[in-house]
Structures are given as C-alpha cells and as structure tokens.
Amino acid sequence: MLRFYPNRDNFTSNNMLGFPLNVVSHRSGKVFTISPFTEKTGNIPQNLTYTCDNEIITPYSYSVTLDEPNVEAKFVPAGKSGFFSFRFNEGEDQDFILKTTNQGEFVYENNAISGYDMYDGVRSYLYLEFDRIPGNIKVRERDEISDRTSISGRRVELIAFFNPESTAELKIRYGLSYISTEQARKNLQADISGWDLNELSGKARSKWNSVLSGIEIEGGTENQRTLFYTSLYRCFERMVDITEDGHYFSIWSNQVEPANDTAFYTDDWVWDTHLALHPLQVILNPSEQDEKIASYIRMARQSGWMPTFPTISGDNHAMNGNHSAAVILDAWNKGLRNFDLEEAYDHLKKTILSETRLPWVRDSLTWLDEFYDRRGYFPALRKDEPETCPEVHSFEKRQAVAITLASSYDDWCLAQMAKELGKENDYGFFIKRSLNYRNLFKNDTGFYHPKDSDGNWIEPFDYRYDGGMGARDYYDENNGWTYIWQPYHAFDDLIKMMGGRDEFDRKLDRLFSESLGRSKWQYYATMPDATGNVGQFVMGNEPSMHIAYLYNLAGKPWKTQKRIRMLMDTWFRNDLMGIPGDEDGGGLSAFYVFSAMGFYPITPGIPEYQIGSPLFSKIRIHLQNGKTFNVIARNNSQANKYILSAKLNGKELIKPVFTHEDLVKGGTLVLEMGDRPDFNWGLE
C-alpha cells in the first residue's frame, strides 16, 4: 500500500520539498511530508537541498545525504508502514517538521503523532512514533508558531524539537491506513516490531529478491541485466493492495467494506496497463491477477459502473475506451477463473452502452454517442469548426478516430465474453459493432481517417500534424501514423484492407522511415507525448508497443527481430535517459520485460505470444503452478539478433508464435541465433 520517493521537481533538480510518507497517486498524490532541520540554521526550511549523486535507491531502501541541512536520511518500506533513520552532525539539534499536503490534522500524545491528510476527498490516516521523546512540540499555522500539541486545517504543520544527545541518530517509524488512526497503529505494529533499520531492510530485500527471481536471466550485458530487473521491479508499482485486517475503505461505496478473504486492489490507469502490464501479471502472478479483476467487479457492484481508471479516490475516467474489458477477457482466455465473468460482463455491458465515450468525461450518453450507435463512427469536427457538444472536454477534445477504434476493440472483447457465456444475441450485437473501425479506413491512403457527421472525409489532411495538441481532435497523444495499427483484434482484416501482406510490410517500413516533417522543437510543441521517435514510430507511448511485432504477420519476422533489438538498445538505457516516455505505472517497463524475454502479446484477449529477439541467452520463468518455462537463445549476442530456427519442447516451430497454454504447461523454447536473417524462418 505504501509507495515512496522524494518530493522533488525532477531528477536533475537539487531541491526537494521533503520526504512524503506515502505516494497515493501515480503523479502528484502525496500525503504527509517530513523534513529534518537544525535550529542552528535560524529558520525552518521550506525545502531541502541535495545532490542526486548522493542518493542510493533500491527496491527495498532509499538513502541520501542532504546538503542543507547536512543530514543523512535513510528509509525502508514495510507494507503499510515505513521507517526513517536520520543522522545529524554531533552536537546539533535534531528537529523535524511534519506537514499535511492538504486538509488535515495532527495530534501529539505519549510520544506519538496521529492524524490524517486528505487527498482528493479521501483521508489517509497516520500513526507515527519517535525512538525517543522530543524536548518540545510546536505547531505552525500561517507562518505563526505556537506552543500547542495539536492542530487541524489546511496544510498544517507540527514541529518536533529534539535536544542533542550521545547519539546523533534519530529514528522514526509510522503506519498508514485508509480506515482510521487506530488501524494505522495496528498496521505499524504488524509491519515493524523494533527499531533496527538494517534488520527491516534485510527483510524487504529478501522479499523483493523473491519477487524478482520469478524470472531468472543469463547472458546479456550488465546494463541489460540492470535494465531488465529495474523494469521488472517497476511492473509492481500497480495495482495497490489496500486491504487492512480483512477490510478496506471503498470510495465506491464511501464506507469500510469486508474483504472476505480476497485482497482489494486499486490504482490502475488501464489505458496504459492493459496492453503489457496486465498480461505480464497473468503469467507471473495469476492468483493476484484474479484478485485485481475481482476488485474491478466489486467497484462496479458498489458504484453501478465499471471504472476506466480506478484510483483510491474513485474513477478518473481518463483517456478513451473502457479497456478493463480487455484485462478481464485476457485473464479468462488464459485460464484464470477466480472471478465472476458473468457479473463482470453485465457491468461492462451496462457501462459501455450507457456511459459517454468522451475522454476525461463522466456522464451519460451524449448526442455524439447516439450518433456512434446509429452510424458506427464518432463524428469529427472540421478544422477550426466550433464545438457543438457542450460535454466535450475543452482540452481532450473529441478524439473521434481514437474513440472509434477503442470502442471497436472493447466491443470485440464483450463479444468474446458473450460467446463464452452463451449469450448469442449479445454476441451478434457486439461482434457487428466490433467492425466499426472499417467505417473510418480510407482505402486510397491506408489510414484511419476522420469523418464529419455527414459522412464526408475531413480534407485536406496531414496525418502527421492535424488535430491540434496531441492530435486530440481526431486521435490521442499520437498522430495518424500510430493509429494505423489498431484496433488490436483486427490485424488480419487490416492486412486485407491495405491490399495484402506486401503492402502491409511496406507501410510498416514507411512508418519507421517517414520524416517528422518539421524541426524537433516544432514537433514536440504539438506532440509532447509522442517521444522515442524512429521516423513516425513512437516508442515512448503505449499505443505503439506492439507495432514492431506486426512484421511477423507480414511474413517478415526477421524485421521484427531487427526492429525490436534496435528499439530496446536505443530507447531503454541505464542512464539519465532511462525510458523513452511516461511509462504510466509499468506500461513501458512491461514492454521491455516481454521484449527482453523474446516475445510479446499483441492482442490482449488472444492467448498467444509473438516471438521477437531475446536479449539474453537463457530466461527461466518460474510459474505459480510450480512449472518453469525456459527460453534458450543459442549463440545470442548483440550482432546475433536473428532467429535461424526454433524448437518448442523438441518440436520444430515453424511460426513465430506460441500459445499461453504452451507457456503455463512449462517447457523450453530453443532459438538458434545468427548475425544474418533467415528470410524463410517463420513463414509457416
């Protein structure tokens, strides 16, 4: 439940606003901040200065030596609790200021601080203890300091002053809760029993080693191994288990609910995570994935709607589509059964048929949705035409093509569920709607192209730049070149619409070679989220992650192997650059984990994996069922990226694909690698 990182502007900044006690939300949802200071500085600092070279960051601990004040800070997480150690210079005062980031309260009593901090309407409760009694407690409100031991209000502050003692170290431990301060105290007692930071760090390290050793690798470079395990670590940032002693606070019912022996998870930006992160968790942690899907169903049961971006404070309703449909179908088709598919289907059907498709809007159907239901596409405005639907978000716009493609995929997912449940009429209804993407495919250009409400193409049209900021009038965060390669269930049909495999192959080649058409600063002024460019291809945003694997469908798997290696080597690095865009809580990291292992799921909902080019000579995936799936890449190296032949469990593999069933049964995929492509392998 606890997530921690310093409250700083960016990696290169030398200022931080303190240490948050929890990061509730992916980007800015921090609650409670603690900062050390020494009274000798003459004032209480508003921020701390540090040098990033003095930081040591691991999955199980964080440490930094601050510049001002000159204090060594160490932190270790422990489930729903945390532990700080602060080492001051000998003889200096050892003081702390504890702040709420929003509306909150602090009460000091019996050497402990209890209180709460609000984030987006939800209370985070705190119970915090020092390892010795402070010499004085004060509060600060509106820059005025007073001798009190409690305070409530907006952005309130409590200050603890400690006299210098024989030891220059002071320790703090705390528990968090979404239920009550008493539950926060219980969580602390359950997670941390003593005051030994090293012992706690050892336990956290052991736990992370157990988690990350679910995949073992051999070969590759040191940087590649570091990148792999860093990426795998980041794949566990979401979703978050907020179950506490068999209960959880639900924003969906606005009360504490019984967990009934099933953990409750939240915080999932599913537009970003349904493509790779959730499919990866189906492999590594199927029992937890069952619970995550059961959590979605609980949210829908309590609120009446299947959420799109569930967080601790409710549904953000961000981006477009409702891709929890893909998450649920993918898990079901890969054998997960500890959730109620029919209930999930009923909630999804109600939500998709009754809620607006407009991005970043929570509302009932608008006339745009009714148009879509009648005509099979979301109508677009002509350039500079004023908006006529008042519900449209002023910044996010209509995203007319992106919504049509996303809705087609969601409907395909619902159709597959209906078929599984024996709902023949529903299957016919949704499978027909799943073909709506055809209504926007423009044969003479080979792009998905916006139409107005009269059925006319929006022309003239530049697929690189039209659509305003992030191309949101028609697409979303990415331009028309990225959206050619959707929806995810219709690649065979896309090949036919383009005129066959050869044209499909040529279009892919053009994607990776087409120039930006403008200077980079002009491009990024319009497309700030479309980063990690190779031609018009965008590595830094989730809708592109599957594209290089589509060469397999074009009968050119050697191009997939070439491209995937180039993309991993170029855009995922063990330096300040890191990853090529906003990874959105594990989205891009999961792509790297899959690709480094040598395969990728291009269509969540279809239990298959397309083969790419593994970075490592040996990969062992340890499954929850006790079996192991091995990938062995013989003669693998940076130059030897091409597959010359393949065998799965001793049998020749003539297609660049294998099934989820092949994987979970355990076995071995052996790839013979070389430095020149075999143009015949993988052509069936």
CSV table of C-alpha atoms in Angstrom, one decimal, residues 274-612:
chain,number,residue,atom,x,y,z
A,274,HIS,CA,-4.0,-3.4,-20.4
A,275,LEU,CA,-1.5,-3.9,-23.3
A,276,ALA,CA,1.5,-5.4,-21.5
A,277,LEU,CA,1.4,-4.9,-17.7
A,278,HIS,CA,-1.7,-6.9,-17.1
A,279,PRO,CA,-0.7,-9.7,-19.5
A,280,LEU,CA,2.6,-9.9,-17.8
A,281,GLN,CA,1.0,-10.3,-14.4
A,282,VAL,CA,-1.3,-13.0,-15.7
A,283,ILE,CA,1.9,-15.0,-16.3
A,284,LEU,CA,3.8,-14.1,-13.2
A,285,ASN,CA,1.1,-13.7,-10.6
A,286,PRO,CA,-2.2,-15.3,-11.8
A,287,SER,CA,-3.7,-15.6,-8.3
A,288,GLU,CA,-3.1,-11.8,-7.6
A,289,GLN,CA,-4.5,-11.0,-11.1
A,290,ASP,CA,-7.7,-12.9,-10.2
A,291,GLU,CA,-8.0,-10.6,-7.1
A,292,LYS,CA,-7.4,-7.5,-9.2
A,293,ILE,CA,-10.2,-8.4,-11.6
A,294,ALA,CA,-12.4,-9.3,-8.6
A,295,SER,CA,-11.6,-5.8,-7.3
A,296,TYR,CA,-12.8,-4.3,-10.6
A,297,ILE,CA,-16.1,-6.2,-10.2
A,298,ARG,CA,-16.5,-5.0,-6.6
A,299,MET,CA,-16.0,-1.4,-7.7
A,300,ALA,CA,-18.7,-1.9,-10.4
A,301,ARG,CA,-21.0,-3.6,-7.9
A,302,GLN,CA,-20.7,-0.8,-5.4
A,303,SER,CA,-20.9,2.1,-7.8
A,304,GLY,CA,-23.0,0.8,-10.6
A,305,TRP,CA,-20.3,1.4,-13.3
A,306,MET,CA,-17.2,-0.4,-14.4
A,307,PRO,CA,-14.4,2.0,-13.9
A,308,THR,CA,-11.8,3.0,-16.5
A,309,PHE,CA,-9.1,4.4,-14.3
A,310,PRO,CA,-9.7,3.3,-10.7
A,311,THR,CA,-7.8,5.1,-8.0
A,312,ILE,CA,-8.1,5.4,-4.2
A,313,SER,CA,-10.3,8.4,-4.7
A,314,GLY,CA,-12.6,7.0,-7.5
A,315,ASP,CA,-12.7,6.7,-11.2
A,316,ASN,CA,-10.5,9.2,-13.1
A,317,HIS,CA,-12.4,8.4,-16.3
A,318,ALA,CA,-9.2,9.3,-18.2
A,319,MET,CA,-8.2,8.6,-21.8
A,320,ASN,CA,-10.6,6.7,-24.1
A,321,GLY,CA,-12.2,3.3,-24.2
A,322,ASN,CA,-13.0,1.0,-21.2
A,323,HIS,CA,-10.2,-1.4,-21.5
A,324,SER,CA,-10.9,-3.3,-18.3
A,325,ALA,CA,-12.9,-5.4,-20.9
A,326,ALA,CA,-9.6,-6.4,-22.4
A,327,VAL,CA,-8.0,-7.1,-19.0
A,328,ILE,CA,-10.9,-9.4,-18.0
A,329,LEU,CA,-11.1,-11.2,-21.3
A,330,ASP,CA,-7.3,-11.7,-21.4
A,331,ALA,CA,-7.3,-13.3,-18.0
A,332,TRP,CA,-10.3,-15.5,-18.7
A,333,ASN,CA,-8.9,-16.8,-22.0
A,334,LYS,CA,-5.6,-17.6,-20.3
A,335,GLY,CA,-7.3,-19.8,-17.7
A,336,LEU,CA,-8.0,-17.6,-14.7
A,337,ARG,CA,-11.3,-18.5,-13.1
A,338,ASN,CA,-11.5,-17.0,-9.6
A,339,PHE,CA,-13.8,-14.2,-10.6
A,340,ASP,CA,-17.3,-14.0,-11.8
A,341,LEU,CA,-17.2,-13.5,-15.6
A,342,GLU,CA,-20.9,-13.1,-16.0
A,343,GLU,CA,-21.1,-10.3,-13.4
A,344,ALA,CA,-18.1,-8.6,-15.0
A,345,TYR,CA,-19.8,-8.8,-18.4
A,346,ASP,CA,-23.1,-7.4,-17.1
A,347,HIS,CA,-21.3,-4.4,-15.5
A,348,LEU,CA,-19.2,-3.8,-18.7
A,349,LYS,CA,-22.3,-4.1,-21.0
A,350,LYS,CA,-24.2,-1.6,-18.9
A,351,THR,CA,-21.3,0.9,-18.7
A,352,ILE,CA,-20.4,0.7,-22.4
A,353,LEU,CA,-24.0,1.1,-23.5
A,354,SER,CA,-25.0,3.8,-21.0
A,355,GLU,CA,-21.9,5.9,-20.4
A,356,THR,CA,-20.4,8.5,-22.8
A,357,ARG,CA,-17.4,7.5,-24.7
A,358,LEU,CA,-16.0,11.1,-24.5
A,359,PRO,CA,-12.5,11.1,-23.0
A,360,TRP,CA,-12.0,12.5,-19.5
A,361,VAL,CA,-15.8,13.0,-19.1
A,362,ARG,CA,-18.0,11.1,-16.6
A,363,ASP,CA,-21.6,11.5,-18.0
A,364,SER,CA,-24.4,9.7,-19.6
A,365,LEU,CA,-24.7,9.3,-23.4
A,366,THR,CA,-24.4,12.5,-25.4
A,367,TRP,CA,-25.7,13.1,-28.9
A,368,LEU,CA,-22.2,12.1,-30.2
A,369,ASP,CA,-22.6,8.7,-28.6
A,370,GLU,CA,-26.1,8.3,-30.0
A,371,PHE,CA,-24.6,9.2,-33.4
A,372,TYR,CA,-22.0,6.5,-32.9
A,373,ASP,CA,-24.6,3.9,-32.1
A,374,ARG,CA,-26.5,4.7,-35.3
A,375,ARG,CA,-23.7,5.3,-37.7
A,376,GLY,CA,-20.8,3.3,-36.4
A,377,TYR,CA,-18.2,6.0,-36.0
A,378,PHE,CA,-17.6,9.0,-33.8
A,379,PRO,CA,-18.1,12.2,-35.9
A,380,ALA,CA,-15.2,14.7,-36.1
A,381,LEU,CA,-15.2,18.4,-36.5
A,382,ARG,CA,-13.7,20.1,-39.5
A,383,LYS,CA,-10.6,22.2,-38.8
A,384,ASP,CA,-11.4,25.3,-36.8
A,385,GLU,CA,-15.1,24.3,-36.6
A,386,PRO,CA,-16.5,25.3,-33.2
A,387,GLU,CA,-17.6,22.5,-30.8
A,388,THR,CA,-21.3,21.8,-30.8
A,389,CYS,CA,-21.4,19.2,-28.0
A,390,PRO,CA,-21.1,21.0,-24.6
A,391,GLU,CA,-19.9,17.8,-22.8
A,392,VAL,CA,-16.7,17.6,-24.8
A,393,HIS,CA,-13.6,18.3,-22.6
A,394,SER,CA,-12.0,21.6,-23.7
A,395,PHE,CA,-8.5,20.2,-23.8
A,396,GLU,CA,-9.0,16.5,-24.6
A,397,LYS,CA,-11.4,17.2,-27.5
A,398,ARG,CA,-13.4,14.5,-29.4
A,399,GLN,CA,-10.6,12.1,-30.3
A,400,ALA,CA,-13.0,10.9,-33.0
A,401,VAL,CA,-10.8,8.3,-34.7
A,402,ALA,CA,-9.2,7.0,-31.4
A,403,ILE,CA,-12.6,6.6,-29.8
A,404,THR,CA,-14.0,4.6,-32.8
A,405,LEU,CA,-11.0,2.3,-32.7
A,406,ALA,CA,-11.0,1.8,-29.0
A,407,SER,CA,-14.8,1.2,-28.9
A,408,SER,CA,-14.4,-1.4,-31.7
A,409,TYR,CA,-11.9,-3.3,-29.6
A,410,ASP,CA,-13.9,-3.0,-26.4
A,411,ASP,CA,-17.0,-4.4,-28.3
A,412,TRP,CA,-14.9,-7.3,-29.6
A,413,CYS,CA,-13.9,-8.1,-26.0
A,414,LEU,CA,-17.5,-8.0,-25.0
A,415,ALA,CA,-18.5,-10.2,-27.9
A,416,GLN,CA,-16.0,-12.9,-26.9
A,417,MET,CA,-17.3,-12.8,-23.3
A,418,ALA,CA,-20.9,-13.1,-24.6
A,419,LYS,CA,-19.9,-16.0,-26.7
A,420,GLU,CA,-18.3,-17.7,-23.7
A,421,LEU,CA,-21.4,-17.1,-21.6
A,422,GLY,CA,-23.8,-18.5,-24.3
A,423,LYS,CA,-25.4,-15.1,-24.9
A,424,GLU,CA,-25.9,-15.5,-28.7
A,425,ASN,CA,-27.9,-12.3,-29.3
A,426,ASP,CA,-25.4,-10.2,-27.4
A,427,TYR,CA,-22.5,-11.8,-29.3
A,428,GLY,CA,-24.1,-10.9,-32.6
A,429,PHE,CA,-24.7,-7.4,-31.4
A,430,PHE,CA,-21.2,-6.7,-30.2
A,431,ILE,CA,-19.3,-8.6,-32.9
A,432,LYS,CA,-21.1,-6.4,-35.5
A,433,ARG,CA,-20.1,-3.3,-33.6
A,434,SER,CA,-16.5,-4.5,-33.3
A,435,LEU,CA,-16.2,-3.9,-37.1
A,436,ASN,CA,-16.9,-0.2,-36.8
A,437,TYR,CA,-13.2,0.6,-37.4
A,438,ARG,CA,-13.9,-0.2,-41.1
A,439,ASN,CA,-16.1,2.9,-41.3
A,440,LEU,CA,-13.0,5.1,-40.9
A,441,PHE,CA,-10.5,3.3,-43.0
A,442,LYS,CA,-9.6,5.3,-46.1
A,443,ASN,CA,-8.6,2.9,-48.9
A,444,ASP,CA,-6.7,5.4,-51.0
A,445,THR,CA,-4.4,6.4,-48.2
A,446,GLY,CA,-4.3,3.3,-46.0
A,447,PHE,CA,-5.0,5.3,-42.8
A,448,TYR,CA,-7.9,5.6,-40.3
A,449,HIS,CA,-9.3,9.0,-41.3
A,450,PRO,CA,-11.8,11.2,-39.5
A,451,LYS,CA,-15.3,11.8,-41.0
A,452,ASP,CA,-17.8,14.6,-40.2
A,453,SER,CA,-21.4,13.9,-39.2
A,454,ASP,CA,-22.4,14.0,-42.8
A,455,GLY,CA,-20.1,11.1,-43.7
A,456,ASN,CA,-17.6,13.2,-45.5
A,457,TRP,CA,-13.8,12.8,-45.0
A,458,ILE,CA,-12.1,15.7,-43.3
A,459,GLU,CA,-9.9,17.0,-46.1
A,460,PRO,CA,-7.2,18.2,-46.8
A,461,PHE,CA,-5.5,16.2,-44.0
A,462,ASP,CA,-1.9,15.8,-42.7
A,463,TYR,CA,-1.7,12.5,-40.8
A,464,ARG,CA,1.4,13.8,-39.0
A,465,TYR,CA,0.2,17.1,-37.6
A,466,ASP,CA,-3.5,17.7,-38.0
A,467,GLY,CA,-5.7,17.5,-34.9
A,468,GLY,CA,-4.2,20.2,-32.6
A,469,MET,CA,-2.3,19.5,-29.4
A,470,GLY,CA,-1.6,15.8,-29.3
A,471,ALA,CA,-3.8,15.3,-32.4
A,472,ARG,CA,-6.7,15.1,-29.9
A,473,ASP,CA,-9.3,16.4,-32.3
A,474,TYR,CA,-9.0,13.1,-34.1
A,475,TYR,CA,-6.5,10.8,-32.3
A,476,ASP,CA,-5.0,10.9,-28.8
A,477,GLU,CA,-1.4,11.9,-27.8
A,478,ASN,CA,-0.2,10.3,-31.0
A,479,ASN,CA,-0.8,11.1,-34.7
A,480,GLY,CA,-2.5,9.2,-37.5
A,481,TRP,CA,0.6,7.1,-38.2
A,482,THR,CA,0.4,5.5,-34.8
A,483,TYR,CA,-3.3,4.8,-35.1
A,484,ILE,CA,-3.0,2.9,-38.4
A,485,TRP,CA,-2.1,-0.2,-36.4
A,486,GLN,CA,-5.3,-0.6,-34.4
A,487,PRO,CA,-7.6,-2.0,-33.3
A,488,TYR,CA,-5.8,-4.8,-31.6
A,489,HIS,CA,-8.3,-7.5,-32.7
A,490,ALA,CA,-8.3,-6.7,-36.4
A,491,PHE,CA,-4.8,-7.1,-37.8
A,492,ASP,CA,-5.8,-9.8,-40.3
A,493,ASP,CA,-8.6,-7.5,-41.6
A,494,LEU,CA,-6.2,-4.6,-41.7
A,495,ILE,CA,-3.8,-6.5,-43.9
A,496,LYS,CA,-6.7,-7.2,-46.3
A,497,MET,CA,-7.9,-3.6,-46.2
A,498,MET,CA,-4.4,-2.5,-47.1
A,499,GLY,CA,-4.2,-4.9,-50.0
A,500,GLY,CA,-2.2,-7.8,-48.6
A,501,ARG,CA,0.9,-8.6,-46.8
A,502,ASP,CA,3.3,-6.8,-49.1
A,503,GLU,CA,1.6,-3.5,-48.8
A,504,PHE,CA,1.3,-4.0,-45.0
A,505,ASP,CA,5.0,-4.6,-44.9
A,506,ARG,CA,5.7,-1.5,-47.0
A,507,LYS,CA,3.5,0.6,-44.7
A,508,LEU,CA,5.4,-0.6,-41.7
A,509,ASP,CA,8.7,0.3,-43.4
A,510,ARG,CA,7.4,3.7,-44.1
A,511,LEU,CA,6.3,4.2,-40.5
A,512,PHE,CA,9.9,3.7,-39.4
A,513,SER,CA,11.4,5.9,-42.1
A,514,GLU,CA,8.9,8.7,-42.6
A,515,SER,CA,10.5,12.0,-41.5
A,516,LEU,CA,9.0,14.2,-38.8
A,517,GLY,CA,8.4,16.8,-41.5
A,518,ARG,CA,9.3,19.7,-39.1
A,519,SER,CA,12.0,20.5,-36.7
A,520,LYS,CA,12.0,18.6,-33.4
A,521,TRP,CA,11.1,21.6,-31.3
A,522,GLN,CA,8.1,22.2,-33.6
A,523,TYR,CA,7.1,18.5,-33.5
A,524,TYR,CA,7.2,18.3,-29.7
A,525,ALA,CA,5.3,21.6,-29.3
A,526,THR,CA,2.4,19.7,-30.9
A,527,MET,CA,3.2,16.1,-29.9
A,528,PRO,CA,4.8,16.3,-26.4
A,529,ASP,CA,3.7,12.7,-25.5
A,530,ALA,CA,4.9,11.1,-28.8
A,531,THR,CA,8.5,10.6,-27.8
A,532,GLY,CA,11.2,8.0,-28.6
A,533,ASN,CA,10.9,8.6,-32.3
A,534,VAL,CA,12.1,6.4,-35.2
A,535,GLY,CA,10.6,8.0,-38.2
A,536,GLN,CA,6.9,8.4,-37.3
A,537,PHE,CA,7.1,5.5,-34.9
A,538,VAL,CA,6.8,6.4,-31.2
A,539,MET,CA,8.4,4.2,-28.7
A,540,GLY,CA,7.5,6.4,-25.7
A,541,ASN,CA,3.7,5.8,-25.7
A,542,GLU,CA,1.7,2.6,-25.2
A,543,PRO,CA,-0.3,2.5,-28.5
A,544,SER,CA,3.0,1.8,-30.4
A,545,MET,CA,4.3,-1.1,-28.3
A,546,HIS,CA,3.0,-3.9,-30.4
A,547,ILE,CA,3.8,-2.4,-33.8
A,548,ALA,CA,7.3,-3.8,-34.4
A,549,TYR,CA,5.9,-7.3,-33.9
A,550,LEU,CA,3.4,-6.9,-36.7
A,551,TYR,CA,6.2,-7.7,-39.2
A,552,ASN,CA,5.6,-11.3,-38.1
A,553,LEU,CA,2.1,-11.0,-39.6
A,554,ALA,CA,3.5,-9.6,-42.8
A,555,GLY,CA,5.7,-12.6,-43.2
A,556,LYS,CA,8.8,-10.8,-42.3
A,557,PRO,CA,9.7,-11.9,-38.8
A,558,TRP,CA,13.4,-11.0,-39.3
A,559,LYS,CA,12.3,-7.4,-39.4
A,560,THR,CA,10.6,-7.8,-36.1
A,561,GLN,CA,13.8,-9.2,-34.7
A,562,LYS,CA,15.8,-6.3,-36.1
A,563,ARG,CA,13.4,-3.6,-35.0
A,564,ILE,CA,12.9,-4.9,-31.5
A,565,ARG,CA,16.6,-5.1,-30.8
A,566,MET,CA,17.1,-1.6,-32.2
A,567,LEU,CA,14.3,-0.2,-30.1
A,568,MET,CA,15.5,-1.8,-26.9
A,569,ASP,CA,19.1,-0.7,-27.4
A,570,THR,CA,18.2,2.8,-28.4
A,571,TRP,CA,15.4,3.8,-26.2
A,572,PHE,CA,15.9,1.9,-22.9
A,573,ARG,CA,19.1,2.8,-21.3
A,574,ASN,CA,20.8,2.5,-17.9
A,575,ASP,CA,21.5,6.3,-17.6
A,576,LEU,CA,19.7,9.5,-17.0
A,577,MET,CA,17.6,9.0,-20.2
A,578,GLY,CA,16.1,5.8,-18.7
A,579,ILE,CA,13.0,5.1,-20.7
A,580,PRO,CA,11.6,7.0,-23.7
A,581,GLY,CA,8.4,8.4,-22.3
A,582,ASP,CA,5.9,8.3,-19.5
A,583,GLU,CA,5.7,4.7,-18.6
A,584,ASP,CA,2.4,5.2,-16.7
A,585,GLY,CA,3.0,2.8,-13.8
A,586,GLY,CA,4.6,-0.1,-15.6
A,587,GLY,CA,3.3,0.2,-19.1
A,588,LEU,CA,6.6,0.7,-20.9
A,589,SER,CA,8.5,-1.3,-18.4
A,590,ALA,CA,6.3,-4.3,-19.1
A,591,PHE,CA,7.0,-3.9,-22.8
A,592,TYR,CA,10.7,-4.1,-22.1
A,593,VAL,CA,10.4,-7.1,-19.9
A,594,PHE,CA,8.4,-9.0,-22.5
A,595,SER,CA,10.7,-8.0,-25.4
A,596,ALA,CA,13.9,-8.7,-23.5
A,597,MET,CA,12.5,-12.3,-22.9
A,598,GLY,CA,11.8,-12.6,-26.6
A,599,PHE,CA,8.0,-12.5,-27.0
A,600,TYR,CA,5.0,-10.1,-26.7
A,601,PRO,CA,1.2,-10.3,-26.6
A,602,ILE,CA,0.0,-8.1,-29.5
A,603,THR,CA,-3.7,-8.7,-28.7
A,604,PRO,CA,-4.8,-8.9,-25.1
A,605,GLY,CA,-7.7,-11.4,-25.2
A,606,ILE,CA,-6.0,-13.8,-27.6
A,607,PRO,CA,-3.8,-16.2,-25.6
A,608,GLU,CA,-0.8,-16.1,-28.0
A,609,TYR,CA,2.7,-14.5,-28.0
A,610,GLN,CA,4.6,-13.2,-31.0
A,611,ILE,CA,8.3,-14.1,-31.0
A,612,GLY,CA,10.8,-11.3,-31.2
